[in-house]
PDB file of C-alpha atoms in Angstrom:
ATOM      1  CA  UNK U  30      96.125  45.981 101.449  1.00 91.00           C
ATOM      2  CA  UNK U  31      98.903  43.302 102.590  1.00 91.00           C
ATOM      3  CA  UNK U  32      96.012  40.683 101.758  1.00 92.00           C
ATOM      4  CA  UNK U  33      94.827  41.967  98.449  1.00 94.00           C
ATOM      5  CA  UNK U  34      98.614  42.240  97.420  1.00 92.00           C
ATOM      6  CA  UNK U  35      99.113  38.458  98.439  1.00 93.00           C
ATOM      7  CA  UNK U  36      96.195  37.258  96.710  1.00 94.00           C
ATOM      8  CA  UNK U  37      97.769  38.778  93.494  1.00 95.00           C
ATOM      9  CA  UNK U  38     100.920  36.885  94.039  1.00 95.00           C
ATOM     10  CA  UNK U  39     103.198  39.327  96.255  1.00 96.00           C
ATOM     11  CA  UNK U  40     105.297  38.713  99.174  1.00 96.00           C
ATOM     12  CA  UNK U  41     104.919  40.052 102.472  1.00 96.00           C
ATOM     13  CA  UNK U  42     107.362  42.185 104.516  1.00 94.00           C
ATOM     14  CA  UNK U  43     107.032  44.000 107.526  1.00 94.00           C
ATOM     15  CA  UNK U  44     108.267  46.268 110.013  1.00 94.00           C
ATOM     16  CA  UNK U  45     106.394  45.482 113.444  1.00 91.00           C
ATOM     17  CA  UNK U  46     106.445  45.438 117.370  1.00 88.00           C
ATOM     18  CA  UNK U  47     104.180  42.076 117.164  1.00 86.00           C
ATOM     19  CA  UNK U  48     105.465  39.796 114.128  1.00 91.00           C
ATOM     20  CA  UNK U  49     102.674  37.180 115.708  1.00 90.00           C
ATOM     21  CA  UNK U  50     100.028  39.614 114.569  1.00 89.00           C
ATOM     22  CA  UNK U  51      97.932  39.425 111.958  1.00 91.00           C
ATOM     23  CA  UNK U  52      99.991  41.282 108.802  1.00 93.00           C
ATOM     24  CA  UNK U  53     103.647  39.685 110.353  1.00 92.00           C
ATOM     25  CA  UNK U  54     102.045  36.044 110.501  1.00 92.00           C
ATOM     26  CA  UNK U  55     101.015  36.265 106.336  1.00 94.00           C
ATOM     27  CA  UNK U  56     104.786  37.885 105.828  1.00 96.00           C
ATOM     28  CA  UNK U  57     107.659  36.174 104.492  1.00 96.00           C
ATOM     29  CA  UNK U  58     109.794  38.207 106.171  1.00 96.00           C
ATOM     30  CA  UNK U  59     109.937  41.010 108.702  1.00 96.00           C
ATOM     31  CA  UNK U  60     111.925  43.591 110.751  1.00 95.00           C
ATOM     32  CA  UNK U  61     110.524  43.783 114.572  1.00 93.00           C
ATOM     33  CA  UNK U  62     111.204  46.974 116.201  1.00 91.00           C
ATOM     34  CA  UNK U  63     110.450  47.692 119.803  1.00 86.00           C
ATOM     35  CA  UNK U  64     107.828  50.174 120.504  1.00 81.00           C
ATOM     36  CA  UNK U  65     104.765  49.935 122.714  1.00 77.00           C
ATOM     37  CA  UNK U  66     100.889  50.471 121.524  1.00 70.00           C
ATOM     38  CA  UNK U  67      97.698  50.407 122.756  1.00 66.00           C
ATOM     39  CA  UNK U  68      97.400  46.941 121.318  1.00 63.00           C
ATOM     40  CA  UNK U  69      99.854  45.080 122.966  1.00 59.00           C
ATOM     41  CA  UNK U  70      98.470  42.067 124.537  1.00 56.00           C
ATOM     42  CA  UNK U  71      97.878  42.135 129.059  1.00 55.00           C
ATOM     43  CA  UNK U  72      99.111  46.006 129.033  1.00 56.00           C
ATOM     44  CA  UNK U  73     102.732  44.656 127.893  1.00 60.00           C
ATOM     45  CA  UNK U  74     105.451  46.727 126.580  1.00 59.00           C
ATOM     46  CA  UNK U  75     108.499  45.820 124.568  1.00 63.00           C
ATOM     47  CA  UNK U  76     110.305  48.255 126.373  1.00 70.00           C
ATOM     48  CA  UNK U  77     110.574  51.518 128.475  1.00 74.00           C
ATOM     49  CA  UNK U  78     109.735  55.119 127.265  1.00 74.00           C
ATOM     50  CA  UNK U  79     109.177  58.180 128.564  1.00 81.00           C
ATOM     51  CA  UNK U  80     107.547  58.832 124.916  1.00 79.00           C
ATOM     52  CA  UNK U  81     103.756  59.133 124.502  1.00 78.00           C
ATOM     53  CA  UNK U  82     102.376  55.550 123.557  1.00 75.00           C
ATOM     54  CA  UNK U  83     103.558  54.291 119.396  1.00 75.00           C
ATOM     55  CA  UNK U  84     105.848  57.618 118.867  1.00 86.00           C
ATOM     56  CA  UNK U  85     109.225  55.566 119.292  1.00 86.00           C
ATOM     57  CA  UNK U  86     107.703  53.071 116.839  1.00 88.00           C
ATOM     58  CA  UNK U  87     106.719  54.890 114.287  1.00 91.00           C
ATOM     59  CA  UNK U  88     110.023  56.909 114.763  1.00 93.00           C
ATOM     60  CA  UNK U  89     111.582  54.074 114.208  1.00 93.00           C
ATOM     61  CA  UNK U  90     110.080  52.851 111.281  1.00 94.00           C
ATOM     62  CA  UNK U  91     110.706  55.748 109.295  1.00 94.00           C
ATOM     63  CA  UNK U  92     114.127  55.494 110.129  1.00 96.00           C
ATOM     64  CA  UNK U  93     114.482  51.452 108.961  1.00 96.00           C
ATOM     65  CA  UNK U  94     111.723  52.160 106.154  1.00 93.00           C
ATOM     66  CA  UNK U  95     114.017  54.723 104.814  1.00 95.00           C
ATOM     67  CA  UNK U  96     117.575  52.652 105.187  1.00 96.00           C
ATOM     68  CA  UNK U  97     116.035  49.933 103.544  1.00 93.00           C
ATOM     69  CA  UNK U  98     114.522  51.592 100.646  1.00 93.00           C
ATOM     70  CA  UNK U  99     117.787  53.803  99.943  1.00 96.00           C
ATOM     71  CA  UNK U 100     120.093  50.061 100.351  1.00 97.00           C
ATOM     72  CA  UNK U 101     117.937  48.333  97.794  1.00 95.00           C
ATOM     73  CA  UNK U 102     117.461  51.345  95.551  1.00 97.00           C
ATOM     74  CA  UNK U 103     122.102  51.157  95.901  1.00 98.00           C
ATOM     75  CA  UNK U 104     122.236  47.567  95.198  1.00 98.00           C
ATOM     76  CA  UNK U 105     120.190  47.398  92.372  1.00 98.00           C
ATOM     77  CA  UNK U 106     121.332  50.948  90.626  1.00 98.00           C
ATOM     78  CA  UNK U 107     118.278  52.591  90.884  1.00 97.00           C
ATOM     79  CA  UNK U 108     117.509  56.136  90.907  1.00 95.00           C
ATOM     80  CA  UNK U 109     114.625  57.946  93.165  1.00 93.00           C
ATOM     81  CA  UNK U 110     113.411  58.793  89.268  1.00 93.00           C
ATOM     82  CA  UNK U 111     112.757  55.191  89.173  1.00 92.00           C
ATOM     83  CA  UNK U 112     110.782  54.999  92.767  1.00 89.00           C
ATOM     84  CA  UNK U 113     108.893  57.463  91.983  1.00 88.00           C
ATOM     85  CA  UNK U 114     107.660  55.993  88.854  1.00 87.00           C
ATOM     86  CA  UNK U 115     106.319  52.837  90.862  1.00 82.00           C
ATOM     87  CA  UNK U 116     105.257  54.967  93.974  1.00 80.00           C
ATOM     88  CA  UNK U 117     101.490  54.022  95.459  1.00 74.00           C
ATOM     89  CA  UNK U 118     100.920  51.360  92.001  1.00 64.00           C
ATOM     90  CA  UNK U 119      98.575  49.108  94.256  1.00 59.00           C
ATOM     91  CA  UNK U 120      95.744  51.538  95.487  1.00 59.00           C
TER      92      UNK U 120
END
Protein backbone atom coordinates (compact mmCIF):
# COMPACT_ATOMS: atom_id res chain seq x y z
CA UNK A 1 0.00 0.00 0.00
CA UNK A 2 2.85 2.60 1.16
CA UNK A 3 4.27 1.92 -2.50
CA UNK A 4 1.14 2.20 -4.54
CA UNK A 5 0.35 5.48 -2.51
CA UNK A 6 3.92 6.87 -3.46
CA UNK A 7 3.68 6.05 -6.95
CA UNK A 8 0.49 8.28 -7.01
CA UNK A 9 2.36 11.14 -5.56
CA UNK A 10 1.94 10.72 -1.59
CA UNK A 11 4.32 11.05 1.15
CA UNK A 12 5.39 8.52 3.44
CA UNK A 13 5.11 8.44 7.27
CA UNK A 14 5.63 5.90 9.66
CA UNK A 15 5.50 4.62 13.01
CA UNK A 16 8.26 1.76 13.35
CA UNK A 17 10.80 -0.21 15.61
CA UNK A 18 13.21 -0.44 12.35
CA UNK A 19 13.05 3.03 10.34
CA UNK A 20 16.01 1.18 8.12
CA UNK A 21 13.36 -1.22 6.93
CA UNK A 22 11.79 -1.38 3.97
CA UNK A 23 8.39 1.04 4.43
CA UNK A 24 10.68 3.65 6.93
CA UNK A 25 13.55 3.85 4.17
CA UNK A 26 10.69 5.13 1.23
CA UNK A 27 9.20 7.57 4.21
CA UNK A 28 9.72 11.12 4.49
CA UNK A 29 9.28 11.04 7.85
CA UNK A 30 8.74 8.70 10.77
CA UNK A 31 8.10 8.09 14.52
CA UNK A 32 10.37 4.98 15.88
CA UNK A 33 8.97 3.36 18.82
CA UNK A 34 10.70 0.64 20.74
CA UNK A 35 9.19 -2.71 20.64
CA UNK A 36 10.72 -6.06 19.77
CA UNK A 37 9.47 -8.59 16.81
CA UNK A 38 10.24 -11.60 15.38
CA UNK A 39 11.98 -9.67 12.66
CA UNK A 40 14.51 -7.91 14.30
CA UNK A 41 17.81 -8.53 12.81
CA UNK A 42 20.63 -11.34 15.03
CA UNK A 43 17.66 -11.98 17.73
CA UNK A 44 18.05 -8.11 18.80
CA UNK A 45 15.67 -6.23 20.85
CA UNK A 46 15.14 -2.52 21.26
CA UNK A 47 14.46 -3.09 24.67
CA UNK A 48 13.30 -5.30 27.66
CA UNK A 49 9.74 -6.78 28.19
CA UNK A 50 8.21 -9.11 30.07
CA UNK A 51 5.34 -8.73 27.23
CA UNK A 52 4.77 -11.50 24.65
CA UNK A 53 6.89 -10.59 21.45
CA UNK A 54 5.22 -7.04 19.23
CA UNK A 55 2.38 -6.40 22.06
CA UNK A 56 4.29 -3.23 23.52
CA UNK A 57 4.61 -2.10 19.89
CA UNK A 58 1.56 -2.27 18.68
CA UNK A 59 0.38 -0.85 22.11
CA UNK A 60 2.24 1.77 21.43
CA UNK A 61 1.28 2.65 18.17
CA UNK A 62 -2.20 2.96 18.87
CA UNK A 63 -1.40 5.21 21.47
CA UNK A 64 0.97 7.73 19.04
CA UNK A 65 -1.43 6.81 15.98
CA UNK A 66 -4.21 8.18 17.98
CA UNK A 67 -2.30 11.52 19.51
CA UNK A 68 -1.29 12.31 16.22
CA UNK A 69 -4.45 11.99 14.39
CA UNK A 70 -6.54 13.91 17.22
CA UNK A 71 -3.35 16.96 17.13
CA UNK A 72 -3.70 17.36 13.40
CA UNK A 73 -7.46 16.93 13.29
CA UNK A 74 -6.99 20.33 16.44
CA UNK A 75 -4.68 22.25 14.36
CA UNK A 76 -6.40 22.24 11.32
CA UNK A 77 -10.22 22.55 12.82
CA UNK A 78 -11.38 19.44 11.77
CA UNK A 79 -14.11 17.41 13.02
CA UNK A 80 -14.12 13.33 13.31
CA UNK A 81 -17.28 14.08 10.70
CA UNK A 82 -14.58 15.10 8.44
CA UNK A 83 -12.18 11.84 9.11
CA UNK A 84 -14.62 9.82 8.63
CA UNK A 85 -15.51 11.10 5.31
CA UNK A 86 -11.83 10.34 4.02
CA UNK A 87 -11.50 7.07 6.15
CA UNK A 88 -9.90 3.85 4.06
CA UNK A 89 -10.07 6.29 0.40
CA UNK A 90 -6.95 4.28 -0.96
CA UNK A 91 -8.09 0.52 -0.92
Amino acid sequence: MAEKAKKQGADIATVTISPENTIGSMAKAYIQLPGNTRSLEDGKKSVESIQPVGSMFEQLSWLTYDTVIMTLRDKTGQTNDDLIARHANLE
